mmCIF file with all atom_site columns, C-alpha atoms in Angstrom:
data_model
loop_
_atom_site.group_PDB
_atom_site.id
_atom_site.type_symbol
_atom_site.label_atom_id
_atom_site.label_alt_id
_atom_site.label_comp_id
_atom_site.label_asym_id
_atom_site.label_entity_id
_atom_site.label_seq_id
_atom_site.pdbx_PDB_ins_code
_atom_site.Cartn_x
_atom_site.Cartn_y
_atom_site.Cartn_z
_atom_site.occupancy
_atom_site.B_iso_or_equiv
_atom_site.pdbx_formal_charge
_atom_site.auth_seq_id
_atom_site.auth_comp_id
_atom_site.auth_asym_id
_atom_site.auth_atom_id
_atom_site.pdbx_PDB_model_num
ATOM 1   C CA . UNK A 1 1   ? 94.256  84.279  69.616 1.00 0.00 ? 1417 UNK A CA 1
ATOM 2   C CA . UNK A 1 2   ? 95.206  87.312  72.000 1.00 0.00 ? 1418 UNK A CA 1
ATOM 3   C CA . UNK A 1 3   ? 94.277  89.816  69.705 1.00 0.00 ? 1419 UNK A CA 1
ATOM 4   C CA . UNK A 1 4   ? 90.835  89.261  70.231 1.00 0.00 ? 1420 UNK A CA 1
ATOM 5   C CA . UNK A 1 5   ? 90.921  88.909  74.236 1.00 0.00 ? 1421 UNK A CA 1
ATOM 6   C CA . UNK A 1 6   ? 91.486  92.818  74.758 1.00 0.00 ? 1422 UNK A CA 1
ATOM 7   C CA . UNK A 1 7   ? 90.319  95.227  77.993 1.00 0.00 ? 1423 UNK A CA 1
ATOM 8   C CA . UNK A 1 8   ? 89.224  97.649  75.267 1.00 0.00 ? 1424 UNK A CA 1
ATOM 9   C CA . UNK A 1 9   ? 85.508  95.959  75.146 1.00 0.00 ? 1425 UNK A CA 1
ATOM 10  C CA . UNK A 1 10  ? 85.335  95.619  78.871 1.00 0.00 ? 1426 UNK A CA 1
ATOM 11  C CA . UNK A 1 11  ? 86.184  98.822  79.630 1.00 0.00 ? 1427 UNK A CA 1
ATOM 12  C CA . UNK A 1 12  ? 85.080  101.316 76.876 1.00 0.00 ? 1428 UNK A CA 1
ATOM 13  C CA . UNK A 1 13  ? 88.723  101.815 76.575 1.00 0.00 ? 1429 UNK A CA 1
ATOM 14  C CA . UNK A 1 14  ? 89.665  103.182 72.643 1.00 0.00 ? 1430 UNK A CA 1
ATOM 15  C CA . UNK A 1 15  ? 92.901  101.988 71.244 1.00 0.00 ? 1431 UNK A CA 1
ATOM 16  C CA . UNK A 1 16  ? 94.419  105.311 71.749 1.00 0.00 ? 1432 UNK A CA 1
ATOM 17  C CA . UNK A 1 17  ? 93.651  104.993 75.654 1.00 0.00 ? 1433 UNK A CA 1
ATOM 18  C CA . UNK A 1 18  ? 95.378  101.290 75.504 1.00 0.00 ? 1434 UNK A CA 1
ATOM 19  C CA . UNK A 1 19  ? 98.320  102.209 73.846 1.00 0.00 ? 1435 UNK A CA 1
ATOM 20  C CA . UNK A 1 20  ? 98.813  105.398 76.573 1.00 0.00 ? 1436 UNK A CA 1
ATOM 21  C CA . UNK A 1 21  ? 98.703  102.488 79.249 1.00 0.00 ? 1437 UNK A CA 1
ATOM 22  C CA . UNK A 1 22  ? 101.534 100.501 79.803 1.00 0.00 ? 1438 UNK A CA 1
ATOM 23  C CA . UNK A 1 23  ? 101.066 96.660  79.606 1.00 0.00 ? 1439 UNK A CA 1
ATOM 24  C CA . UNK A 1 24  ? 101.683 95.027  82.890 1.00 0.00 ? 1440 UNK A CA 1
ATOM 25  C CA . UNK A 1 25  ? 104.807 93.440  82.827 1.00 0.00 ? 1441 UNK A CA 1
ATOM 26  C CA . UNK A 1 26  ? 105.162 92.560  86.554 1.00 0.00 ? 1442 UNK A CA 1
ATOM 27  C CA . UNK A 1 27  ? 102.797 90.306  88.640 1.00 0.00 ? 1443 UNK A CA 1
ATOM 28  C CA . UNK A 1 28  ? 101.721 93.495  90.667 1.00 0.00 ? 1444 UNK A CA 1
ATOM 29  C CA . UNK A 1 29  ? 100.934 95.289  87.673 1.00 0.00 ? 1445 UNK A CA 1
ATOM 30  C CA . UNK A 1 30  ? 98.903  92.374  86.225 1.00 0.00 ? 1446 UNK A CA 1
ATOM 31  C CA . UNK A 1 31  ? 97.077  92.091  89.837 1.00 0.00 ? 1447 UNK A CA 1
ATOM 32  C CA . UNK A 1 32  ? 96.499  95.780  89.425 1.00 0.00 ? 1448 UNK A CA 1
ATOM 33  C CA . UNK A 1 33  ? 94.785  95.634  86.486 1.00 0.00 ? 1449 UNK A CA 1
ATOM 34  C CA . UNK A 1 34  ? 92.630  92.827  87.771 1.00 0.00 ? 1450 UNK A CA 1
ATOM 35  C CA . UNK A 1 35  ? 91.372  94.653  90.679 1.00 0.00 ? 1451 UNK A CA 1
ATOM 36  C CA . UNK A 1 36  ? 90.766  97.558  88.591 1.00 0.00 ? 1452 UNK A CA 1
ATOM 37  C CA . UNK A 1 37  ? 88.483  95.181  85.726 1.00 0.00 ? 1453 UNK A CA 1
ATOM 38  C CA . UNK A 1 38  ? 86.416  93.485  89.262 1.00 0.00 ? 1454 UNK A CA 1
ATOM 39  C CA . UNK A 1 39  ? 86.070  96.774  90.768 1.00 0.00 ? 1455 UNK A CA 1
ATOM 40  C CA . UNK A 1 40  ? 84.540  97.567  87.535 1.00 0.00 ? 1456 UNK A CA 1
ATOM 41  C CA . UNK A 1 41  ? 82.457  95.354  87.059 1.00 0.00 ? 1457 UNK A CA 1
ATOM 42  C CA . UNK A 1 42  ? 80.928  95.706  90.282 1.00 0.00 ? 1458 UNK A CA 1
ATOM 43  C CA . UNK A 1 43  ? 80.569  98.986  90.363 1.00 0.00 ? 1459 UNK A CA 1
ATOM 44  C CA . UNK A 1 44  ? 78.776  98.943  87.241 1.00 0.00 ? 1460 UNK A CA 1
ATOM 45  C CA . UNK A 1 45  ? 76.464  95.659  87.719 1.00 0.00 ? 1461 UNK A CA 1
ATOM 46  C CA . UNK A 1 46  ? 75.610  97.318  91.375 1.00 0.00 ? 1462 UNK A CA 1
ATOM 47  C CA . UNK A 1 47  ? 76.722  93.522  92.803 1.00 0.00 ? 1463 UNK A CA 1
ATOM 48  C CA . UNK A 1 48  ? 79.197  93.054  95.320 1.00 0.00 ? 1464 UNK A CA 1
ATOM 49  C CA . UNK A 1 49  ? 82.561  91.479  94.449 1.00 0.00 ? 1465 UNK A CA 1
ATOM 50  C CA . UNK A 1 50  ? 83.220  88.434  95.929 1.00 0.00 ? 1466 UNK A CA 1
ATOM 51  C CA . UNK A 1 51  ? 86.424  88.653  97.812 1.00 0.00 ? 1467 UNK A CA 1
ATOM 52  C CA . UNK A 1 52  ? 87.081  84.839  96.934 1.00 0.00 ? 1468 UNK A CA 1
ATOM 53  C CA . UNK A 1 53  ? 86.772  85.421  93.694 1.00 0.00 ? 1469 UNK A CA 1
ATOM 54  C CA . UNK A 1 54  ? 88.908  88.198  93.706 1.00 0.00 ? 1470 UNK A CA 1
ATOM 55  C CA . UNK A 1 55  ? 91.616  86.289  95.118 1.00 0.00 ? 1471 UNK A CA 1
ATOM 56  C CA . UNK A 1 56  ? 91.939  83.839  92.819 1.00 0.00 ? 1472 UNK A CA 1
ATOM 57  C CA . UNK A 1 57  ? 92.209  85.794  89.744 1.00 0.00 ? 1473 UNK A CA 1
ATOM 58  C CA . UNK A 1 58  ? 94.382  87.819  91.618 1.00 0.00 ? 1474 UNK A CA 1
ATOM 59  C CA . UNK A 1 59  ? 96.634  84.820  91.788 1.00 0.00 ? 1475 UNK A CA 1
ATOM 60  C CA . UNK A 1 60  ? 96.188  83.344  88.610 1.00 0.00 ? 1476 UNK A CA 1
ATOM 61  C CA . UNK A 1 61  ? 96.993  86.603  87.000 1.00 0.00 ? 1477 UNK A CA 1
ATOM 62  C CA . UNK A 1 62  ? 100.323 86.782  89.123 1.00 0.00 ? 1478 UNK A CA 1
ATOM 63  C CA . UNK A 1 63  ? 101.128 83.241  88.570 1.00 0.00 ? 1479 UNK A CA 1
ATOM 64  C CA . UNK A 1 64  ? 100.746 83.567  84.679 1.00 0.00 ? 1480 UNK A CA 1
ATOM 65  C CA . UNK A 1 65  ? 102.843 87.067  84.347 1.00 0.00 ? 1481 UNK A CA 1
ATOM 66  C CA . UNK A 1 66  ? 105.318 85.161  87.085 1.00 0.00 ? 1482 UNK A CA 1
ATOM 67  C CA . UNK A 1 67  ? 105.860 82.687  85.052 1.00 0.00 ? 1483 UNK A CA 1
ATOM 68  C CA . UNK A 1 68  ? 106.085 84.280  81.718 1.00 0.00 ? 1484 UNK A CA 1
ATOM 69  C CA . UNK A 1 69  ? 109.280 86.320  83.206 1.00 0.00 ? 1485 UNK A CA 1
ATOM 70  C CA . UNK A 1 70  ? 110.647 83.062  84.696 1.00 0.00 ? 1486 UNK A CA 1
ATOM 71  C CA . UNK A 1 71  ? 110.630 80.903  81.644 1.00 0.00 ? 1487 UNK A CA 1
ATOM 72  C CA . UNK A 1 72  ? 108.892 82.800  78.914 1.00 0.00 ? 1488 UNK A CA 1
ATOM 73  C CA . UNK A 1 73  ? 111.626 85.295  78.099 1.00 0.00 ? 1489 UNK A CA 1
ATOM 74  C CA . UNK A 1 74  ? 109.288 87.838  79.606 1.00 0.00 ? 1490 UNK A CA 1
ATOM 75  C CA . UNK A 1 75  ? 105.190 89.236  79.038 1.00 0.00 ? 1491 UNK A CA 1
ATOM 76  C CA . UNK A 1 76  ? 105.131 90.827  75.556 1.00 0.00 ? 1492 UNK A CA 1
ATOM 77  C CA . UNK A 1 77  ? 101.158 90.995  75.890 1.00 0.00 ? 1493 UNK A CA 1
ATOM 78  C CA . UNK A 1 78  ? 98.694  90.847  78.829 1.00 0.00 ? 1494 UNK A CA 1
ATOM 79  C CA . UNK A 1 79  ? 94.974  91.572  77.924 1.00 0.00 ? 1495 UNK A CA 1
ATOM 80  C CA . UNK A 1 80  ? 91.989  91.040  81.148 1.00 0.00 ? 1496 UNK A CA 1
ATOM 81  C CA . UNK A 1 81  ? 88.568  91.338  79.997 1.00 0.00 ? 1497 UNK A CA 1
ATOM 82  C CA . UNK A 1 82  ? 85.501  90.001  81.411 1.00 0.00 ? 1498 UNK A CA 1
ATOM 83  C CA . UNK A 1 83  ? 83.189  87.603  79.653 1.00 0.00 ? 1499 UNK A CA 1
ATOM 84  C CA . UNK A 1 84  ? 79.703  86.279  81.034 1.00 0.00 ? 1500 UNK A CA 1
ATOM 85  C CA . UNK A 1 85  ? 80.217  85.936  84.735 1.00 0.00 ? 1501 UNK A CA 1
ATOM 86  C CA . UNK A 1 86  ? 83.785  85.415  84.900 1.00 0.00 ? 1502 UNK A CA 1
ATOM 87  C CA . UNK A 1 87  ? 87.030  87.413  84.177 1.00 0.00 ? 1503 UNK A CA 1
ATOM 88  C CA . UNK A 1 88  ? 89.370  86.586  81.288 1.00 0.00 ? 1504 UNK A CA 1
ATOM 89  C CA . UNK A 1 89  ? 93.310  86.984  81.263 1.00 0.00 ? 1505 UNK A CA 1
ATOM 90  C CA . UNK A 1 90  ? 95.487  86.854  78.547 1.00 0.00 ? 1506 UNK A CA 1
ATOM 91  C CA . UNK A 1 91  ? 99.147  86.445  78.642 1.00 0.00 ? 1507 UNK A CA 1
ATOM 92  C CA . UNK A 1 92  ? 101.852 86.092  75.718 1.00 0.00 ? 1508 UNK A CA 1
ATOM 93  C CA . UNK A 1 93  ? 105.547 85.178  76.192 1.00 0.00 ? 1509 UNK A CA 1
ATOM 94  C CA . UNK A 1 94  ? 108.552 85.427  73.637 1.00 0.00 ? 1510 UNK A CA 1
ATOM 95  C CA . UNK A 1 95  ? 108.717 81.301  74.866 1.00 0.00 ? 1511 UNK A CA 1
ATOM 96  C CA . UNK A 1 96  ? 107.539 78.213  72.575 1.00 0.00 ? 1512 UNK A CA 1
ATOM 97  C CA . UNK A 1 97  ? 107.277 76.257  75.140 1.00 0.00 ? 1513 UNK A CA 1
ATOM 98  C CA . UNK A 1 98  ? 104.383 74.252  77.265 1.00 0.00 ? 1514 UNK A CA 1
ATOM 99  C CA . UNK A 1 99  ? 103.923 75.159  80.819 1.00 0.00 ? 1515 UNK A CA 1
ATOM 100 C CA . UNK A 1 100 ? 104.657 71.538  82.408 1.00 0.00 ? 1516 UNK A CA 1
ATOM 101 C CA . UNK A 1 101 ? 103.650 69.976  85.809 1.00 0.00 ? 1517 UNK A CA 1
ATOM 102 C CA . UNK A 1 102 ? 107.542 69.270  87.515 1.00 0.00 ? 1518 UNK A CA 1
ATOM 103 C CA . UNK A 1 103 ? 106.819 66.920  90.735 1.00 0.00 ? 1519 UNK A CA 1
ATOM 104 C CA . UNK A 1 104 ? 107.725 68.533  93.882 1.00 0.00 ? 1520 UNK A CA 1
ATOM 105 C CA . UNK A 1 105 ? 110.568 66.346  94.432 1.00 0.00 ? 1521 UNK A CA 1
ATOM 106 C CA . UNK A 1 106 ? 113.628 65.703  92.263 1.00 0.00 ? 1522 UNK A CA 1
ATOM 107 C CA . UNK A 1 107 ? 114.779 62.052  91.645 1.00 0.00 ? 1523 UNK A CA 1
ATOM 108 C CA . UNK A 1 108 ? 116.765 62.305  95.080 1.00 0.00 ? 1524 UNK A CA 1
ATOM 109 C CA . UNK A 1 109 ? 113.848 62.575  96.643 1.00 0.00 ? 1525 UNK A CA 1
ATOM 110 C CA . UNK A 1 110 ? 114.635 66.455  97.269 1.00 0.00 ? 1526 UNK A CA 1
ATOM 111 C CA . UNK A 1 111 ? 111.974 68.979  97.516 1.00 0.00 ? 1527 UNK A CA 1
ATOM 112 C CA . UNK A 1 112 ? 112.227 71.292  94.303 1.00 0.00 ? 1528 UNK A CA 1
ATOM 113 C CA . UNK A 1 113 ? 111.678 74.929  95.007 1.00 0.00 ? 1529 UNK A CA 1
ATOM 114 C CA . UNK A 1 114 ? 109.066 76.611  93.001 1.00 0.00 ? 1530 UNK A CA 1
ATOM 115 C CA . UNK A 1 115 ? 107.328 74.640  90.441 1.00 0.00 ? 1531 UNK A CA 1
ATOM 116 C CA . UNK A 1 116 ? 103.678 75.647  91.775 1.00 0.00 ? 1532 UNK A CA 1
ATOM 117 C CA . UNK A 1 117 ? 102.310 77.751  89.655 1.00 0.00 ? 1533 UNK A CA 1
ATOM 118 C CA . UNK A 1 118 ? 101.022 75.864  86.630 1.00 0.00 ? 1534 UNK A CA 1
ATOM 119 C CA . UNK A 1 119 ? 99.231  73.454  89.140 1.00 0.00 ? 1535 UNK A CA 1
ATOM 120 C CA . UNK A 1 120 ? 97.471  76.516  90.904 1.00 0.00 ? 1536 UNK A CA 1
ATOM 121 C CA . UNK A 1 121 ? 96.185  78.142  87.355 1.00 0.00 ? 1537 UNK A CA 1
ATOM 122 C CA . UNK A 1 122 ? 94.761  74.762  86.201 1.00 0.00 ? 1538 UNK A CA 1
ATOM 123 C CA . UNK A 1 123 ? 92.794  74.796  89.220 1.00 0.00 ? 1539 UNK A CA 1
ATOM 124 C CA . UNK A 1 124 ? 91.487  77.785  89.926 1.00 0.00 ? 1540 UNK A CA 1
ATOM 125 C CA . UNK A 1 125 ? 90.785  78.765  86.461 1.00 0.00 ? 1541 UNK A CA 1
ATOM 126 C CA . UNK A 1 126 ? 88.415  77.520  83.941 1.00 0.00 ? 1542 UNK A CA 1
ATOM 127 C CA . UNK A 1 127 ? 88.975  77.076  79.669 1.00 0.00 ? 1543 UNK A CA 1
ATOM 128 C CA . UNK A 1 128 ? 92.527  77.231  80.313 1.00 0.00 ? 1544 UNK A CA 1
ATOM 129 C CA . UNK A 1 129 ? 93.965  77.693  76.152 1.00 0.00 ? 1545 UNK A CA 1
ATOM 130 C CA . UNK A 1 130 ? 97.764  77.660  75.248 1.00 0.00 ? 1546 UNK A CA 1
ATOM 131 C CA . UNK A 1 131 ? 98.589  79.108  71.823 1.00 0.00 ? 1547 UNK A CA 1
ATOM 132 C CA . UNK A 1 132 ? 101.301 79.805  69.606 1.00 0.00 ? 1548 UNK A CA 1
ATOM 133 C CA . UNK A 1 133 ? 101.291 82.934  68.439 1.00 0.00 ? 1549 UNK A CA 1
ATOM 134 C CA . UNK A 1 134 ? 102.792 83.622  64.095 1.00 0.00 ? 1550 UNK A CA 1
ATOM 135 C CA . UNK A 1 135 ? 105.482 86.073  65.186 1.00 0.00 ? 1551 UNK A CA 1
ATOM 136 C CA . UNK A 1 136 ? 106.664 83.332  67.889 1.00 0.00 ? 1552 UNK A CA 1
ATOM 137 C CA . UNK A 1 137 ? 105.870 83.064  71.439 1.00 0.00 ? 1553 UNK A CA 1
ATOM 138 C CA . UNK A 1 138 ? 102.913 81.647  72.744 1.00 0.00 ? 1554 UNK A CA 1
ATOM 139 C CA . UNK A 1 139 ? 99.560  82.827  74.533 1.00 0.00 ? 1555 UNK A CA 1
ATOM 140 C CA . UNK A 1 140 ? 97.854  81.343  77.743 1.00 0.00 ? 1556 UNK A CA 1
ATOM 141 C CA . UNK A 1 141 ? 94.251  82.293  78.115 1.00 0.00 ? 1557 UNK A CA 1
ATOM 142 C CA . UNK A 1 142 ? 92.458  81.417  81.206 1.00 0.00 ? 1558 UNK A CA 1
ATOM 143 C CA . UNK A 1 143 ? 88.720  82.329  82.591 1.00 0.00 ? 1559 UNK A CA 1
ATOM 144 C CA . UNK A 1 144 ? 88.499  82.621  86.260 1.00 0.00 ? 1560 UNK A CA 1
ATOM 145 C CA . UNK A 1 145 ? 84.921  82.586  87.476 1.00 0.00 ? 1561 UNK A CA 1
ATOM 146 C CA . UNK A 1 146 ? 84.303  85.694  89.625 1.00 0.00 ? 1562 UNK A CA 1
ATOM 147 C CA . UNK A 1 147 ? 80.960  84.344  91.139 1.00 0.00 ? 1563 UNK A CA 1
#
């Protein structure tokens, strides 16, 4: 499923230019690469970019590549592209398993540290699609509407 969700389409980008570019594998890397597919956009649709907007795929892109270090043994791929009028991000783990919703307190009745995330991509973004990918690993794909 991630092969198809590449930057290359968005951006005019050949596969030569994509494989000179590192993949993010940090959340300020992926955030980087978000700003730089909205600034895009907007410069070349001549529309402002809503700074909302921005900020939400800012953090859903963080959250994913956050949590793909935490329990997915790490980002192997990270694509962003932007379909229609939102923004598209990709991002693959070496982990088979399911984000999960934890409840913010432990059976004590302690508050758990962390645990956030998940809950905070489900909202904010839009189509949210969790595969498994052949060589192992899975892929989350979200759409974040930028408008």
């Amino acid at each position: 499923m991630c092969d198809k969700h590449t930057t290359d389409f968005a951006t005019g980008r050949t596969s030569a230019d994509r494989a000179r570019q590192p993949r993010p594998c940090k959340p300020a890397e992926a955030r980087q690469a978000v700003e730089r597919a909205v600034a895009e956009r907007c410069r070349t649709t001549h529309t402002p970019c809503d700074a909302d907007a921005l900020s939400d795929a800012l953090l859903v892109a963080s959250e994913l590549t956050t949590n793909a270090m935490l329990h997915g043994g790490g980002v192997t791929d990270f694509q962003v592209d932007l379909v229609g009028p939102g923004l598209r991000v990709s991002v693959s783990d070496r982990s088979d398993e399911l984000p999960v919703v934890v409840p913010p307190t432990d059976p004590q009745g302690r508050r758990r540290v962390g645990g956030r995330g998940w809950p905070i991509v489900c909202r904010l973004a839009r189509d949210v699609r969790v595969s498994d990918l052949p060589s192992g690993g899975k892929c989350i794909t979200v759409v974040v509407p930028l408008s």
